[in-house]
Structure formats: structure tokens, C-alpha cells
Amino acid sequence: MKKILLGSIITSLLVLFTACSGENEKSSGSGNETVDFFSDKVDDEAAYSEISELINEDIGVELNFVGYSDTTAFQTAVQQSLGQENSPGMFTWWSGYRMEDIAKSGNIEDLTSEWEEYYIPAGVNPDLAEAFKVDGKIYGAPATVLYNGIYYNQEIFEKYNLEVPKTFDEFLALCETLKSEDITPIGMQDAGWASFLWFQQLIAAYNPELYTSLVNGEISYQDEQVVEVMEIWQSMLDNGYFAEPVDHMTRAKQFSNGDVAMTYESTRFTKNLEEDFGLEAEKDYSRFILPSMESSQKPVIFYETSPIAISSASSEKDNAIKILREYYGEEQQQAYADQMGIGFLEGVELGNETNQNITEKANSDDHLSMIRYYEATPATIVDAATTSLWEFVYDPSTSSIENTLKTIQAESEKAFSN
Amino acid sequence: MKNSVESRAPVINTFLSLLAFMWLFPFLFVVFNSLKSGQEYNLGNFWDLPTTFSIVENYEYLATKIDLLSGFMNSLVYGLVAAFLAIAFSVLAAYAISTLNIRGRLFWFLLIYSGTIFPFQMYLIPTFRFYSFTGIYDTKFGLIIFYIAICMPFCLFVLRNFFYTLPKELVEAAKMDGAKDLTILRKIYVPMAKAPIAALFLFQFTWVWNDLLFGMTLSKSEETRPIMASLSMLGGAGNNIPAVLLAAFIASIPTLVIFMVLSKSFEKGFIISTK
Amino acid sequence: MSLTNEISNEPNNKGVQKKPISHSKSRKNRKIEWTPYLYLLPAVTLSLLFFIFSIVFTFFISFTKWDGVNDIQFVGFENYIEMFNDPNFLIACLNTVIWVLGGLIIPVLIPLILAIAITKSRFGSAFKNIFYLPNALSPTIAGIIMTVLLSLYGLPQVMGMLGLDSLQTNWLNIPYVNTLIMVASGAWQGIGINLILFIVGLNNIPTEPIEAAKLDGASGLTLYTKLILPLLKPTTLIVLLMSLVNSFKTFDVIWVMTGGGPYRTSETLAVTMYKEAFVNNELGYGSAVAIFLSIITLAISWFFLKDTFKGEE
């Protein structure tokens, strides 16, 4: 006891001493100029330290990645420091309503001219800017783009002589075959938000325009087209095509060892499958896009993209703008792709065939790419929709379709009325 | 109370053993699985025994991913200093509230106690703003005073209740001898409260050591961030779980050491003499 | 010495023993003495800086509409009105009540029984170490362990191997059952602190009254119910109240294991508060829930504590 107490007193004095001297060290700096980059995607750290080296060689500015594994901590640190000189030069953010909130406060840089002069010439798809637009101005630059699709276990497909479906009916037949072989066709993630994934994809397969009008509040959720889509989903649930919803890692395990044959996921999933489960692209797993219900329509690839924003008041602002101009350089994007296996610029080798395929498809004319539901429609609707869609998934019936759509429509009317 | 080895001892020991097994079970599960390699764990059956012994491999994986040492010293300092000072301040306050002649005891108690009933997340925004404003954001000093504050309510509660039970004859006798309040506290109260103080030191050190939310929000540089912040850089959803568990065990060593060191103090009952 | 006489020495006795001190003091010195307040100074200063400042800030925000970055709009009682009209709020209240009830039984009763058993067992310290072990882990890690153990390939698979196929499902998806499971797994990590408090409490009970009672022929259950448990009351009060407070604030376990789902059925008030304030960016509404939660907790604490402060003024 006494030793500990004594030790504590000594250390406490030492700390106060070092804490004070630590301050001085920081202000004197290490010679090189650095820009803090706050991010909630801690897995990206290695990729960004390489990018930082590359950029540093070119323009002599370093990128200091500060990871936040806790969303609350991240959000508080960013939001509450905005408007102050010591706020981070760059930070990742969310598109949609959160982007809107901070853009409207006037605390982040309008990057519209940067897009025209630097990002688009570097090969960034101008359509991506849609996700970061607030009142006609673009407030973010894409950190990366993730494309959603249906992963399938190739071993199972080969074993039962199954082929990638070309029509929606073929897809349903495929599910039926798997079911009859005692394999659950589709694995599902139980996260609170995850119920919109199949909703958006089925709506878009029914009619891409229906999706667009729905998220823009131009058509009612109680419209008979939506009801029809829900009924299709209901019959799929009733037929046992969907596995019981489970946590992310369990689902990855189900998919890897063949307990489920397919699952709906983004391009980030490949890293998980390769590193943690030792699967190989185009050998153990591959991916297809859900075919449209009408052969005349193009299938839809949903994407999500998180923006990098620049804090206007930050003392590092000018350097941050310079860094973003360099960020879309081929080497830099290649470095990101090498680490993460994902990318979105043409010419970047992803090192993962499955991801390469979908990225090419998304950039081609045979497919439509659309922003996923979570970012495409106001947050209050998303919140109500994800909750009540889960209610439907757990208890699919005609009356629950009715209730679910009624709940979402009520929120939609509220959100679009003002 | 230990002297009575009763005839029911076997029953008690069996009961304890059964429950102890239940408590240890998740650990055994984890220990077995953390011996596996990341892929063996992910692909295989959780209930199969490990076929490999991958501790070294897992450790190497950890070493490439995160720097466990960074933050270790910081957290050690935060834990020791904050626990010590929180207890010191609480001893003073508890003494005043339980023994000294002050008005509004319940008021003062609730004022400090309020820190524990308020949901922790709601401290983040005001505290962050306060820290930014005063310039103690991302400093060791800032983290330490926050940890001291957040540890106080529980210490105060325990110590106040403990002091309250001490026989007041002791104090009166000391007063007769002309002892001052501070002397009474130092010579009589604190030594008597050895067991609860040891327990509090353990709890508060462990709490500070395991804190992620505040440590991460109120700091950004590696020089300031606590160990849990570096540990959590292992990643989000997709994980090498055996490596995460190994890291967790390594990170738990200091809390276990402190537990072992202090463990004896809980058992030694202080015999209060009323004579 | 008779048994009853000794019991009257127990602390919660309307301050019978306290009075002499304060009496003699106040008689000696009519004007207010300020030195005792110095003892409170460090703790009160920090409390004002951190707790009271944050509470006042949150209280203010609860009457506004604020997203954390833009201008703060004053809206009066709107958040509170909205809160009481929200059907999900009722569910959250109900779940919080389940947590509080569960929090009274599991984290209080089990450690008490264990502490008594441990102080009686020859291998007490070994058992104590085992039950404390999970407490050394960080809540995040404990959460991971429990999630893995409860995942489809964890315990449910064992149930399947034992032939109980109906139990081989994702337990955390079953409304209300998941709350009970989470209460239990919270206890797995949480009872260590309460156990040690009880052990310290039991070991610090004066031996004389017990010896005396034994001479009087008291033993076994009577000894406990009539003597030891009343003497343990100060410790029990701490454990009880802290368990209550923690149940009211329960957030981490739920957020890690179910996120309040499926379809918000396992959401507690703390989860509602968090979702509104940090997920939906409705800080005003989130603050209103936080204030509501705090007022209830404060009221309950006051109710339990007021007796032990009686007669001290």
C-alpha cells in the first residue's frame, strides 16, 4: 500500500512536469509541416501513412492520420472543434444529412472549384459529387467509393452446378435450388441499419425510377408498386431464402464455410474474406449484381462514398487543400488499392479481380450506379424505415407490409413537407 | 469470521466451484480460441481444440498492426495519479461530510455524487468545448483532471459510508487529547479505511485503464492517448479475433498485477475496538 | 452484552451516536466555522467544473433544437413533449425497468451470497480471484467475448450438438429474451466490484457483537439475518444504489450486443439518449432524455440516502 501511494505521488509530480514540458516540444514542431487527418476508419491507417509519404515527397507536407475507433469520440472531436484554429485540417465525414449540417454551418470549405480544376481532371467521376452537394455547392472529396453487390460462394455454386443469374426469375430459381439442397441461400447482417439493403436493391430491380422517386419523396411508400416489391420480398422470406440475421463476423463465417451461399455486401468485404478467412477472389468467392425484374432495364449498383472535408478555420487549411489535390494521383490511389483492395479511379490496379470487375461495371454503361438508401434520403426517414423494415423481416405478413409502409410514409411526408 | 470451519464447508465449496466454473468458462473458451491462428479460428468450429499454437504468430500480427507500448505508459500514469488523487480528495470530502461540523451534508454529498448519475456520453460535448477553450485539450494534465473528477463520486460514496460506521468514541477520545481534525483523519480514519481505500484504488485504476471514450475524445496525439485508444486501432468489424484477445490479455496485465498486490488488503479485517 | 443492545450500535440509527460531536461543537462555537469546508474544496471545485457545468449545459440544450454545429434554436418544452408522446420512449422505459429490476437481483444478491460463501470457505481467496477476473478486462473486450460466445457458432451450436435444435438460433434476436441475456452477461463482468465491496464490508464488521451473539446461542441463519446483514447495511446501500444507477445508465453492453434491436425492442433510455444525440444528431432531444434519466436516478438516490443523513444536520 505505502509503496503504491509513494509511487503515485512521485509519478504524479513527474507527470505534471512532463506534461508541461511536453507542450513546449509540440509547439516547436518537427520541422516538416503536417496536416491532421481525423478518420473513423481505423483500418485505413497503413494506407494513409503510405499516401502521406508519397505526398510528402512531392509537396513537403505530411498527413498525420488520427484514428477514432469510437464514433462518438470522432464526431465530438470533429464537430466541436470546427470553427477553431486547432481543428483538424482534413477529416472524413458522412454524406447525407450530416454533411448538410456541417456545410450549412459555414465551417467547411466549398470545394466546387477544386473539383473542376483538380479532381475531375485526375479522373474522379463527376457523378460522385452528387453525394456531397449542399445547395448546389460541393463540400467534400471522395475518400473512397464502395460498391454493393451479391457475393456468392463459388465452391457451392460449382458443387450444385449453379450459374450466375441473368434474370430475376433465374435468381429466384437459384435460391429455390439451394433451398432444396438444404443450404440457406442468403446470409443477413443484423445491424440496426442493415434492413434497408435488400429493400433498396429489390426496389431498384423492380424499377430504378421508382427508387429515385421514393428517396426524393415524389411517390408514396404506400404506392402499389412498393407494395408489390414488398410482397416479392415477403415471399422470399416465407420461402426461407434468408438466413436468420446475425452479427457481421458470424455472417462472414457462415459465408466462408458455406452455411449460406450468398450475401449482400460492399467491396470492403473482400479484405475481410481474404485476410481473416483466407478466401481467394474468383476462386472461392465472386460477386454478381442482382438482375433487374424487367429485362429492358439496367441493373443497379448501389454505392456509398464517404467524403473528406476541410475545416475552414483550421490553421492547416491551405496545406490540406494542397494534399487533396495530390490525393487523386495515380501512385497515391494505387497505394490505397494495394493496402485495401478497393479503389474507384480507372487505371488503378485493385489487385482483387472481384472488386476490379464491379468497379469497371459501375463505370460502364450497362449498369446504373445509385447512391445507397442510407445517404440518399433524409435521416429521419432512414431511421424509421430501418426500424420498421426489421419488424417486417422478423414477421413478414400482409399486415406488417401495410404497417411498415405506413410508418415510413408518415416520416417521409413529415420530412418532405418542410 | 474465518475461524468457523463448519460442517457445511463442503456444500459451500461445491457451490462456489460450480459458479466459479461458470465464471471461468468464457475465459477457457477464449484462451483455447486465442491459441488458434486467425484463419483457423474464423473458419473452424469454435468448440474444436486448437491444432496449432499460434501465439507467436498472433503476436507478430499485433506488432505489425499496432503499437501496444504507446499509450501503455500514459495509461499507467493516468491510472495511478488519477486514482490516488481522486481517493485523496474523496477522503477529505468524506471526512468533512461524515464527521466535521458543516451544514448541508446531503447537499454537498449529492453535488459530488451527481457526477455518477449523469450519463457519461453527455459529458463529452461540454467537456470538449471547455478543454478547447482553456487549451488543455490533448494534454496529459487535461486527461488526469478529468479522470480524477469522474472517479471521485464513487470513492466519496464508499468512504463516506465507511467513515460513518466508525465508532465516534475514537474521535472524541482523540479530541480530548487535543488532536486536530486533520490529525484525526490521518492517524485514525485513514489507517482504519485501509481495506476500502485499497479496493477503491483498484477499481478506479481499472476504470481509468479501461476507459476508451474520454481518452479518445479528449486527446489526439500519440503522446497523450491512453492504451485503450491504441488497442482499439486493431479495427472494427472484420477482425483477427485471436490476436485481439491476445492484445486484450496483454493490456490487462497491469490491472491484474494491481489486483494481486492489493488483494490481501481486502481480507485483513480491521478489528475495531470500542473499548 | 445483549444482542439488541449491540444492534442499536448499527450505523443507520438516526444518528444517535453522531449527535454528541456536533452538539459539543456548535455549543462551543456559534459562528460558522469555515475550516471544515476547506476539506470539501478540491472535490467540490472539480465537481463544479465538470459535473455541474455539463449538467447545466445539457439542461439548457434540452430546451433547444441543436445539431451540434449550427445555431442553437430555443424551442421551450417541445423536446419533453415529443419525448412523452413517442411510443418508443415507453418501450425504452419498460426495458430500463427490466434492467433496474435485473440489476437489483443479479449484481446485488449474487455477490452478497458469494461474499458470504467466500469468507466462509478455506479457498476463499482463490474463488475471489476467479470472480473478479472478468472485471480486469475492458468492457469492449468483454463485449467481444460475449458476442462470440453467444453468436450462432458459440453456445447455440452447443445446444444444437446436444440435440436441442430449437435453441440453435441467434438468441440476441429474440425480443426481451435478449435483455435478460444481456443483464446476465453484464453481471458476468460487473459483479467483481460488488463482490469485493461485500468482502471488505464483511471483514470489517466488528467481531465483538458476533462473538457475543454466538455466546448467546445465535447461529446460522439467525446470525445472518439478525446481526450480520444489518451490520453490513452501509455496504449494501452502496452496492444497491450503484447497481441501480448503473442499470439506469446501461449502454455499452446493449450497444455492442444488439444495438437496441431488433427493431428497437431492447432499447433502454440510455440507448435512446445516445441514438438521438449522437446518431440522429438531435442533441436537444437527447439532452431531454438525459435530464429525465438523471432526475429519476437522483430522486431514487435521494430516497435511499436521506435516512442516513438524518439527524446529522
CSV table of C-alpha atoms in Angstrom, one decimal, chain C:
chain,number,residue,atom,x,y,z
C,1,MET,CA,-23.9,-7.7,26.4
C,2,SER,CA,-27.2,-8.5,24.9
C,3,LEU,CA,-27.9,-8.9,21.2
C,4,THR,CA,-30.3,-6.0,21.0
C,5,ASN,CA,-28.0,-3.6,22.6
C,6,GLU,CA,-25.4,-4.3,20.1
C,7,ILE,CA,-27.7,-3.9,17.2
C,8,SER,CA,-28.5,-0.4,18.3
C,9,ASN,CA,-24.9,0.4,17.6
C,10,GLU,CA,-25.5,-0.1,13.9
C,11,PRO,CA,-24.9,3.0,11.9
C,12,ASN,CA,-28.3,3.6,10.4
C,13,ASN,CA,-29.7,4.6,13.7
C,14,LYS,CA,-30.9,8.1,13.1
C,15,GLY,CA,-27.5,9.4,14.1
C,16,VAL,CA,-27.8,8.6,17.8
C,17,GLN,CA,-24.0,8.4,18.0
C,18,LYS,CA,-23.4,11.4,15.9
C,19,LYS,CA,-25.2,14.0,18.0
C,20,PRO,CA,-22.7,14.4,20.8
C,21,ILE,CA,-20.0,15.6,18.5
C,22,SER,CA,-22.0,18.2,16.6
C,23,HIS,CA,-23.6,19.3,19.8
C,24,SER,CA,-20.4,20.0,21.6
C,25,LYS,CA,-19.0,21.7,18.6
C,26,SER,CA,-21.9,24.0,17.9
C,27,ARG,CA,-22.2,24.9,21.5
C,28,LYS,CA,-18.5,25.9,21.6
C,29,ASN,CA,-18.7,27.9,18.5
C,30,ARG,CA,-21.8,29.8,17.5
C,31,LYS,CA,-20.4,31.5,14.3
C,32,ILE,CA,-19.9,29.4,11.2
C,33,GLU,CA,-16.6,27.7,11.1
C,34,TRP,CA,-15.1,27.7,7.7
C,35,THR,CA,-12.2,25.4,8.0
C,36,PRO,CA,-14.3,22.2,7.6
C,37,TYR,CA,-15.4,23.5,4.2
C,38,LEU,CA,-11.8,23.5,3.1
C,39,TYR,CA,-11.9,19.7,3.2
C,40,LEU,CA,-14.6,19.9,0.6
C,41,LEU,CA,-12.8,22.4,-1.6
C,42,PRO,CA,-10.9,20.2,-4.1
C,43,ALA,CA,-13.7,17.7,-4.6
C,44,VAL,CA,-16.4,20.4,-4.9
C,45,THR,CA,-14.2,22.5,-7.3
C,46,LEU,CA,-13.8,19.6,-9.7
C,47,SER,CA,-17.4,18.7,-9.4
C,48,LEU,CA,-18.5,22.2,-10.3
C,49,LEU,CA,-16.0,22.3,-13.2
C,50,PHE,CA,-17.0,19.0,-14.7
C,51,PHE,CA,-20.3,17.7,-13.4
C,52,ILE,CA,-22.4,20.8,-12.7
C,53,PHE,CA,-21.1,22.6,-15.8
C,54,SER,CA,-22.0,19.7,-18.0
C,55,ILE,CA,-25.4,19.2,-16.3
C,56,VAL,CA,-26.3,22.9,-16.6
C,57,PHE,CA,-25.1,22.8,-20.3
C,58,THR,CA,-27.2,19.8,-21.0
C,59,PHE,CA,-30.2,21.2,-19.2
C,60,PHE,CA,-30.0,24.3,-21.3
C,61,ILE,CA,-29.6,22.3,-24.5
C,62,SER,CA,-32.7,20.2,-23.6
C,63,PHE,CA,-34.9,23.2,-24.3
C,64,THR,CA,-33.4,23.8,-27.7
C,65,LYS,CA,-33.0,22.2,-31.1
C,66,TRP,CA,-29.4,21.7,-31.9
C,67,ASP,CA,-27.4,19.5,-34.2
C,68,GLY,CA,-24.0,20.2,-32.6
C,69,VAL,CA,-22.7,22.6,-35.1
C,70,ASN,CA,-25.3,25.1,-36.3
C,71,ASP,CA,-27.0,27.8,-34.3
C,72,ILE,CA,-29.0,26.8,-31.2
C,73,GLN,CA,-32.7,27.3,-31.5
C,74,PHE,CA,-34.7,27.7,-28.4
C,75,VAL,CA,-37.9,25.6,-28.5
C,76,GLY,CA,-39.2,25.5,-24.9
C,77,PHE,CA,-40.7,22.3,-23.7
C,78,GLU,CA,-41.0,20.8,-27.2
C,79,ASN,CA,-38.4,18.1,-26.7
C,80,TYR,CA,-40.0,17.0,-23.5
C,81,ILE,CA,-43.5,16.9,-25.1
C,82,GLU,CA,-42.2,15.0,-28.0
C,83,MET,CA,-40.4,12.6,-25.7
C,84,PHE,CA,-43.5,11.7,-23.7
C,85,ASN,CA,-45.5,11.2,-26.9
C,86,ASP,CA,-43.0,8.9,-28.5
C,87,PRO,CA,-44.2,5.2,-28.4
C,88,ASN,CA,-40.6,4.1,-28.4
C,89,PHE,CA,-39.9,6.1,-25.3
C,90,LEU,CA,-42.4,3.9,-23.5
C,91,ILE,CA,-40.6,0.8,-24.7
C,92,ALA,CA,-37.3,2.2,-23.6
C,93,CYS,CA,-38.7,3.0,-20.1
C,94,LEU,CA,-40.0,-0.5,-19.8
C,95,ASN,CA,-36.7,-2.0,-20.8
C,96,THR,CA,-34.9,0.3,-18.3
C,97,VAL,CA,-37.2,-1.0,-15.6
C,98,ILE,CA,-36.3,-4.6,-16.6
C,99,TRP,CA,-32.6,-3.7,-16.3
C,100,VAL,CA,-33.2,-2.0,-13.0
C,101,LEU,CA,-35.0,-5.0,-11.6
C,102,GLY,CA,-32.5,-7.4,-13.0
C,103,GLY,CA,-29.8,-5.1,-11.7
C,104,LEU,CA,-31.2,-5.3,-8.2
C,105,ILE,CA,-31.3,-9.1,-8.2
C,106,ILE,CA,-28.3,-10.3,-10.1
C,107,PRO,CA,-25.5,-7.8,-9.3
C,108,VAL,CA,-26.6,-7.4,-5.7
C,109,LEU,CA,-27.8,-10.7,-4.5
C,110,ILE,CA,-25.3,-13.0,-6.2
C,111,PRO,CA,-22.2,-11.0,-4.9
C,112,LEU,CA,-23.7,-11.0,-1.4
C,113,ILE,CA,-24.2,-14.7,-1.4
C,114,LEU,CA,-20.8,-15.3,-2.9
C,115,ALA,CA,-19.1,-12.9,-0.5
C,116,ILE,CA,-20.6,-14.8,2.5
C,117,ALA,CA,-19.6,-18.1,1.0
C,118,ILE,CA,-16.2,-16.9,0.2
C,119,THR,CA,-15.5,-15.5,3.6
C,120,LYS,CA,-16.5,-18.9,4.9
C,121,SER,CA,-14.5,-21.0,2.5
C,122,ARG,CA,-11.0,-22.1,3.1
C,123,PHE,CA,-10.2,-21.5,-0.6
C,124,GLY,CA,-11.9,-18.1,-0.4
C,125,SER,CA,-9.2,-16.1,-2.0
C,126,ALA,CA,-8.9,-18.4,-5.0
C,127,PHE,CA,-12.6,-18.1,-5.6
C,128,LYS,CA,-12.5,-14.3,-5.1
C,129,ASN,CA,-9.8,-14.1,-7.8
C,130,ILE,CA,-11.9,-16.1,-10.2
C,131,PHE,CA,-15.0,-14.0,-9.8
C,132,TYR,CA,-13.0,-10.8,-10.0
C,133,LEU,CA,-11.1,-11.8,-13.2
C,134,PRO,CA,-13.7,-10.5,-15.8
C,135,ASN,CA,-13.6,-7.2,-14.2
C,136,ALA,CA,-10.0,-6.7,-15.2
C,137,LEU,CA,-11.0,-6.8,-18.8
C,138,SER,CA,-12.1,-3.7,-20.6
C,139,PRO,CA,-15.9,-3.6,-21.3
C,140,THR,CA,-15.2,-3.6,-25.0
C,141,ILE,CA,-13.2,-6.9,-24.8
C,142,ALA,CA,-15.8,-8.4,-22.5
C,143,GLY,CA,-18.4,-7.4,-25.1
C,144,ILE,CA,-16.4,-9.2,-27.9
C,145,ILE,CA,-16.1,-12.3,-25.8
C,146,MET,CA,-19.8,-12.4,-25.0
C,147,THR,CA,-20.8,-11.7,-28.6
C,148,VAL,CA,-18.6,-14.5,-29.8
C,149,LEU,CA,-19.9,-16.9,-27.1
C,150,LEU,CA,-23.5,-16.0,-27.9
C,151,SER,CA,-23.1,-16.0,-31.7
C,152,LEU,CA,-24.6,-18.8,-33.7
C,153,TYR,CA,-21.4,-20.7,-33.6
C,154,GLY,CA,-21.0,-20.3,-29.9
C,155,LEU,CA,-23.3,-21.6,-27.2
C,156,PRO,CA,-26.3,-22.0,-29.6
C,157,GLN,CA,-24.2,-24.5,-31.6
C,158,VAL,CA,-23.5,-26.5,-28.4
C,159,MET,CA,-27.3,-26.6,-27.8
C,160,GLY,CA,-27.6,-28.0,-31.3
C,161,MET,CA,-25.0,-30.6,-30.6
C,162,LEU,CA,-26.9,-31.6,-27.5
C,163,GLY,CA,-29.9,-32.1,-29.7
C,164,LEU,CA,-31.8,-29.0,-28.6
C,165,ASP,CA,-32.3,-27.8,-32.1
C,166,SER,CA,-34.9,-25.2,-31.2
C,167,LEU,CA,-32.2,-23.4,-29.1
C,168,GLN,CA,-29.8,-23.2,-32.0
C,169,THR,CA,-30.8,-19.7,-33.1
C,170,ASN,CA,-29.5,-16.2,-32.6
C,171,TRP,CA,-30.6,-15.6,-29.0
C,172,LEU,CA,-30.0,-11.9,-29.3
C,173,ASN,CA,-32.7,-11.6,-31.9
C,174,ILE,CA,-35.5,-12.6,-29.6
C,175,PRO,CA,-37.1,-9.6,-28.1
C,176,TYR,CA,-37.0,-9.4,-24.2
C,177,VAL,CA,-35.1,-12.7,-24.0
C,178,ASN,CA,-32.1,-10.7,-25.3
C,179,THR,CA,-32.5,-8.2,-22.5
C,180,LEU,CA,-32.3,-11.0,-19.9
C,181,ILE,CA,-29.2,-12.4,-21.6
C,182,MET,CA,-27.6,-9.0,-21.6
C,183,VAL,CA,-28.4,-8.5,-17.9
C,184,ALA,CA,-26.7,-11.8,-17.2
C,185,SER,CA,-23.6,-11.1,-19.3
C,186,GLY,CA,-23.3,-7.7,-17.9
C,187,ALA,CA,-23.3,-9.4,-14.5
C,188,TRP,CA,-20.5,-11.7,-15.6
C,189,GLN,CA,-18.2,-8.7,-15.9
C,190,GLY,CA,-19.7,-6.5,-13.3
C,191,ILE,CA,-20.1,-8.5,-10.1
C,192,GLY,CA,-16.4,-8.3,-9.2
C,193,ILE,CA,-16.6,-4.8,-7.8
C,194,ASN,CA,-19.7,-5.6,-5.7
C,195,LEU,CA,-18.2,-8.8,-4.5
C,196,ILE,CA,-15.1,-7.1,-3.2
C,197,LEU,CA,-17.1,-4.4,-1.6
C,198,PHE,CA,-19.1,-7.0,0.2
C,199,ILE,CA,-16.0,-8.9,1.2
C,200,VAL,CA,-14.4,-5.8,2.6
C,201,GLY,CA,-17.6,-5.0,4.4
C,202,LEU,CA,-17.9,-8.4,5.9
C,203,ASN,CA,-14.3,-8.4,7.0
C,204,ASN,CA,-14.7,-5.0,8.6
C,205,ILE,CA,-17.7,-6.0,10.7
C,206,PRO,CA,-16.8,-5.7,14.4
C,207,THR,CA,-16.2,-9.2,15.8
C,208,GLU,CA,-17.3,-8.5,19.3
C,209,PRO,CA,-21.1,-8.3,18.8
C,210,ILE,CA,-20.9,-11.5,16.8
C,211,GLU,CA,-18.9,-13.4,19.4
C,212,ALA,CA,-21.3,-12.1,22.0
C,213,ALA,CA,-24.3,-13.3,19.9
C,214,LYS,CA,-22.7,-16.7,19.5
C,215,LEU,CA,-22.3,-17.0,23.2
C,216,ASP,CA,-26.0,-16.2,23.4
C,217,GLY,CA,-26.6,-19.1,21.2
C,218,ALA,CA,-27.3,-17.4,17.9
C,219,SER,CA,-26.1,-19.3,14.9
C,220,GLY,CA,-26.5,-19.9,11.2
C,221,LEU,CA,-29.3,-18.1,9.5
C,222,THR,CA,-30.4,-16.1,12.6
C,223,LEU,CA,-26.9,-14.8,13.0
C,224,TYR,CA,-27.0,-13.5,9.5
C,225,THR,CA,-30.5,-12.1,9.3
C,226,LYS,CA,-30.5,-10.6,12.7
C,227,LEU,CA,-26.9,-9.4,13.1
C,228,ILE,CA,-24.5,-9.6,10.2
C,229,LEU,CA,-26.8,-8.3,7.4
C,230,PRO,CA,-27.9,-5.3,9.4
C,231,LEU,CA,-24.2,-4.5,10.2
C,232,LEU,CA,-23.5,-4.8,6.5
C,233,LYS,CA,-26.1,-2.2,5.7
C,234,PRO,CA,-23.7,0.6,4.8
C,235,THR,CA,-22.0,-1.6,2.2
C,236,THR,CA,-25.3,-2.9,0.9
C,237,LEU,CA,-26.5,0.6,0.5
C,238,ILE,CA,-23.5,1.4,-1.7
C,239,VAL,CA,-23.8,-1.7,-3.8
C,240,LEU,CA,-27.6,-1.4,-4.2
C,241,LEU,CA,-27.5,2.2,-5.2
C,242,MET,CA,-24.5,1.9,-7.5
C,243,SER,CA,-26.2,-1.1,-9.2
C,244,LEU,CA,-29.3,1.0,-9.6
C,245,VAL,CA,-27.5,3.9,-11.0
C,246,ASN,CA,-25.5,1.7,-13.4
C,247,SER,CA,-28.7,-0.1,-14.6
C,248,PHE,CA,-30.3,3.2,-15.4
C,249,LYS,CA,-27.3,4.2,-17.4
C,250,THR,CA,-26.7,0.8,-19.1
C,251,PHE,CA,-25.5,1.5,-22.5
C,252,ASP,CA,-22.3,-0.3,-23.6
C,253,VAL,CA,-23.5,-3.8,-23.3
C,254,ILE,CA,-26.6,-3.2,-25.3
C,255,TRP,CA,-24.9,-1.1,-27.9
C,256,VAL,CA,-22.2,-3.8,-28.5
C,257,MET,CA,-24.6,-6.8,-28.4
C,258,THR,CA,-27.9,-5.7,-30.0
C,259,GLY,CA,-27.6,-2.0,-30.7
C,260,GLY,CA,-31.0,-1.7,-29.2
C,261,GLY,CA,-32.5,-4.1,-31.7
C,262,PRO,CA,-34.2,-6.0,-33.2
C,263,TYR,CA,-36.4,-3.1,-34.2
C,264,ARG,CA,-35.7,-1.1,-31.0
C,265,THR,CA,-37.1,-3.7,-28.7
C,266,SER,CA,-34.1,-3.9,-26.4
C,267,GLU,CA,-33.5,-0.2,-26.3
C,268,THR,CA,-33.2,1.5,-22.9
C,269,LEU,CA,-33.4,5.1,-22.0
C,270,ALA,CA,-29.6,5.5,-22.2
C,271,VAL,CA,-29.6,3.9,-25.7
C,272,THR,CA,-32.4,6.2,-26.8
C,273,MET,CA,-30.5,9.2,-25.5
C,274,TYR,CA,-27.4,8.1,-27.3
C,275,LYS,CA,-29.2,7.4,-30.6
C,276,GLU,CA,-31.0,10.7,-30.6
C,277,ALA,CA,-27.9,12.8,-29.5
C,278,PHE,CA,-25.2,11.1,-31.5
C,279,VAL,CA,-26.7,9.1,-34.3
C,280,ASN,CA,-29.6,11.3,-35.3
C,281,ASN,CA,-27.7,14.5,-34.2
C,282,GLU,CA,-30.8,15.7,-32.2
C,283,LEU,CA,-28.8,16.9,-29.3
C,284,GLY,CA,-31.8,18.8,-27.8
C,285,TYR,CA,-34.0,15.7,-27.7
C,286,GLY,CA,-31.1,13.5,-26.5
C,287,SER,CA,-30.4,16.0,-23.7
C,288,ALA,CA,-34.0,15.9,-22.7
C,289,VAL,CA,-33.8,12.2,-22.3
C,290,ALA,CA,-30.6,12.6,-20.3
C,291,ILE,CA,-32.1,15.1,-18.0
C,292,PHE,CA,-35.2,12.9,-17.5
C,293,LEU,CA,-33.0,9.9,-16.7
C,294,SER,CA,-30.8,11.9,-14.3
C,295,ILE,CA,-33.8,13.3,-12.4
C,296,ILE,CA,-35.2,9.8,-11.8
C,297,THR,CA,-31.9,8.5,-10.7
C,298,LEU,CA,-31.3,11.5,-8.4
C,299,ALA,CA,-34.8,11.1,-6.9
C,300,ILE,CA,-34.2,7.4,-6.2
C,301,SER,CA,-30.7,8.1,-4.7
C,302,TRP,CA,-32.1,10.8,-2.5
C,303,PHE,CA,-34.9,8.5,-1.3
C,304,PHE,CA,-32.3,5.8,-0.3
C,305,LEU,CA,-29.8,8.2,1.2
C,306,LYS,CA,-31.9,10.7,3.0
C,307,ASP,CA,-32.3,8.5,6.1
C,308,THR,CA,-28.6,8.0,6.5
C,309,PHE,CA,-28.2,11.8,6.6
C,310,LYS,CA,-31.0,12.4,9.0
C,311,GLY,CA,-30.0,13.8,12.4
C,312,GLU,CA,-26.7,14.9,11.1
C,313,GLU,CA,-27.7,18.4,10.3
